[in-house]
Amino acid sequence: MANHMHFAACFLKSKNKQIKQKNQYTCNPELLTAGLEIANQNKSILISAEVFAKDIDIEALSVYLQPWQFVTIVIYYRRFYDWIISYNNQLYKRGKIEASLYDELNDKETMQMYEDAHTYQLLYRFHQVFDNIIIMNMHDTTTSLQKGFIAMQYQMLGTCAKK
């Protein structure tokens, strides 16, 4: 997972290209080169990092992904008030906020930050650049998130039997 974060850090808008979390993730240009070698071999690449929901330069990511013929962006939907509790807890654990969730929800600036990182805003930002975007519902209990994602990929390739 750390490589995903080091890769994603290369597309941050901030100049220092560093994801400030428990571990400091910085851009690793070797991962970008490795990705382009994968593209040159006409192979697929899967990149997953939560930071893509935040301070990402979507235009730069789009330029990087141009060698691939098919690019699919997958966004996982989580109900806002389920997601915001988890997001708030992560920020609190990292020392980024000190207020209670109640206080945070009543702060306009904080609410704007929360709203900017949630699914519908993320979808809007990515849709400005990418055409093929899929939303996966985290609340779908018919299968696990991983199995649902894999089945969705097979359906896109036309290799799953349709019911």
Coordinates of C-alpha atoms in Angstrom, one line a residue:
M1 CA 0.0 0.0 0.0
A2 CA 2.9 2.4 0.7
N3 CA 3.9 2.3 -3.0
H4 CA 0.4 3.5 -3.9
M5 CA 0.8 6.4 -1.6
H6 CA 4.3 7.3 -3.0
F7 CA 2.8 7.1 -6.5
A8 CA -0.2 9.2 -5.6
A9 CA 2.0 11.8 -4.0
C10 CA 3.5 12.6 -7.4
F11 CA 0.1 14.1 -8.4
L12 CA -0.5 16.3 -5.4
K13 CA -1.1 20.0 -6.2
S14 CA 1.0 21.1 -3.2
K15 CA 4.6 21.9 -4.2
N16 CA 6.3 19.6 -1.7
K17 CA 4.6 16.5 -3.1
Q18 CA 4.3 15.0 0.3
I19 CA 1.4 13.2 2.0
K20 CA 1.4 14.0 5.7
Q21 CA 0.2 11.0 7.5
K22 CA 1.7 8.7 10.1
N23 CA 4.5 8.0 7.7
Q24 CA 5.6 10.7 5.3
Y25 CA 4.8 9.6 1.8
T26 CA 6.8 11.5 -0.9
C27 CA 6.7 11.2 -4.6
N28 CA 8.8 8.4 -5.9
P29 CA 9.6 9.1 -9.6
E30 CA 10.7 5.4 -10.1
L31 CA 7.1 4.4 -9.6
L32 CA 6.0 6.7 -12.4
T33 CA 8.7 5.2 -14.7
A34 CA 7.6 1.7 -13.8
G35 CA 4.0 2.6 -14.6
L36 CA 5.0 3.9 -18.0
E37 CA 7.0 0.7 -18.6
I38 CA 3.8 -1.2 -17.9
A39 CA 1.9 0.9 -20.4
N40 CA 4.6 0.3 -23.0
Q41 CA 4.0 -3.4 -22.6
N42 CA 0.3 -2.8 -23.2
K43 CA -0.6 -4.1 -19.7
S44 CA -3.0 -2.8 -17.1
I45 CA -2.3 -1.0 -13.9
L46 CA -4.4 -0.6 -10.8
I47 CA -3.7 2.3 -8.5
S48 CA -5.6 2.9 -5.3
A49 CA -5.0 5.6 -2.8
E50 CA -7.4 7.6 -0.6
V51 CA -5.3 10.8 -1.3
F52 CA -6.8 10.8 -4.8
A53 CA -9.9 12.2 -3.1
K54 CA -8.1 15.3 -1.8
D55 CA -5.4 17.6 -3.1
I56 CA -4.8 15.8 -6.4
D57 CA -3.9 17.4 -9.7
I58 CA -6.4 15.6 -11.9
E59 CA -5.1 17.1 -15.1
A60 CA -1.6 15.9 -14.4
L61 CA -3.0 12.4 -13.6
S62 CA -4.9 12.5 -16.9
V63 CA -1.8 13.3 -18.9
Y64 CA 0.1 10.5 -17.1
L65 CA -2.6 8.0 -18.0
Q66 CA -2.7 8.9 -21.7
P67 CA -0.6 5.9 -22.8
W68 CA -3.4 3.5 -21.6
Q69 CA -6.2 3.0 -24.1
F70 CA -8.8 2.4 -21.5
V71 CA -8.9 4.3 -18.2
T72 CA -11.6 3.6 -15.6
I73 CA -11.9 5.7 -12.5
V74 CA -13.7 3.9 -9.6
I75 CA -15.1 5.9 -6.8
Y76 CA -16.5 4.3 -3.7
Y77 CA -19.7 5.9 -2.3
R78 CA -20.3 6.0 1.4
R79 CA -23.2 7.7 3.0
F80 CA -22.1 11.2 4.1
Y81 CA -22.9 10.9 7.7
D82 CA -21.3 7.4 8.0
W83 CA -18.2 8.7 6.1
I84 CA -17.9 12.0 8.0
I85 CA -17.6 10.2 11.4
S86 CA -14.8 8.0 10.1
Y87 CA -13.1 11.0 8.3
N88 CA -13.3 13.1 11.5
N89 CA -11.8 10.3 13.6
Q90 CA -8.9 10.0 11.1
L91 CA -8.2 13.7 11.3
Y92 CA -8.5 13.7 15.1
K93 CA -6.0 10.7 15.4
R94 CA -3.5 12.7 13.2
G95 CA -3.8 15.8 15.4
K96 CA -5.3 17.8 12.5
I97 CA -8.4 18.8 14.5
E98 CA -9.1 19.1 18.2
A99 CA -12.8 20.0 18.3
S100 CA -15.7 17.5 18.7
L101 CA -17.5 16.2 15.7
Y102 CA -20.5 18.4 16.7
D103 CA -18.3 21.5 16.7
E104 CA -16.8 20.5 13.4
L105 CA -20.2 20.0 11.8
N106 CA -21.2 23.5 12.9
D107 CA -18.0 25.1 11.5
K108 CA -18.6 26.3 7.9
E109 CA -15.0 26.1 6.8
T110 CA -14.6 22.5 8.1
M111 CA -17.9 21.4 6.6
Q112 CA -16.7 22.8 3.2
M113 CA -13.5 20.7 3.6
Y114 CA -15.6 17.6 4.4
E115 CA -18.0 18.3 1.5
D116 CA -15.1 18.8 -1.0
A117 CA -13.7 15.3 -0.2
H118 CA -17.0 13.4 -0.4
T119 CA -18.2 11.3 -3.3
Y120 CA -20.3 13.8 -5.2
Q121 CA -17.6 16.5 -5.3
L122 CA -15.0 13.9 -6.2
L123 CA -17.2 12.6 -9.0
Y124 CA -17.7 16.2 -10.3
R125 CA -13.9 16.9 -10.2
F126 CA -12.9 13.7 -12.0
H127 CA -15.7 14.0 -14.5
Q128 CA -14.2 17.2 -15.7
V129 CA -11.3 15.2 -17.1
F130 CA -12.3 11.5 -17.3
D131 CA -15.3 10.0 -19.1
N132 CA -15.3 6.5 -17.7
I133 CA -16.2 6.7 -14.0
I134 CA -17.9 4.1 -12.0
I135 CA -19.4 4.5 -8.5
M136 CA -19.3 1.5 -6.2
N137 CA -21.6 1.5 -3.3
M138 CA -19.9 0.6 0.0
H139 CA -23.3 -0.2 1.5
D140 CA -24.1 -2.9 -1.0
T141 CA -24.1 -6.0 1.2
T142 CA -24.7 -8.6 -1.5
T143 CA -20.9 -9.1 -1.9
S144 CA -17.6 -7.8 -0.4
L145 CA -16.1 -4.6 -1.8
Q146 CA -13.2 -6.6 -3.3
K147 CA -15.4 -9.2 -5.0
G148 CA -17.7 -6.5 -6.3
F149 CA -14.8 -4.6 -7.7
I150 CA -13.3 -7.6 -9.4
A151 CA -16.7 -8.7 -10.8
M152 CA -17.2 -5.2 -12.2
Q153 CA -13.8 -5.4 -14.0
Y154 CA -14.7 -8.7 -15.6
Q155 CA -18.1 -7.3 -16.7
M156 CA -16.3 -4.4 -18.3
L157 CA -14.1 -6.8 -20.2
G158 CA -17.2 -8.9 -21.2
T159 CA -16.0 -12.0 -19.4
C160 CA -18.7 -12.4 -16.8
A161 CA -21.9 -14.1 -17.6
K162 CA -24.8 -11.6 -17.5
K163 CA -27.8 -12.6 -15.4

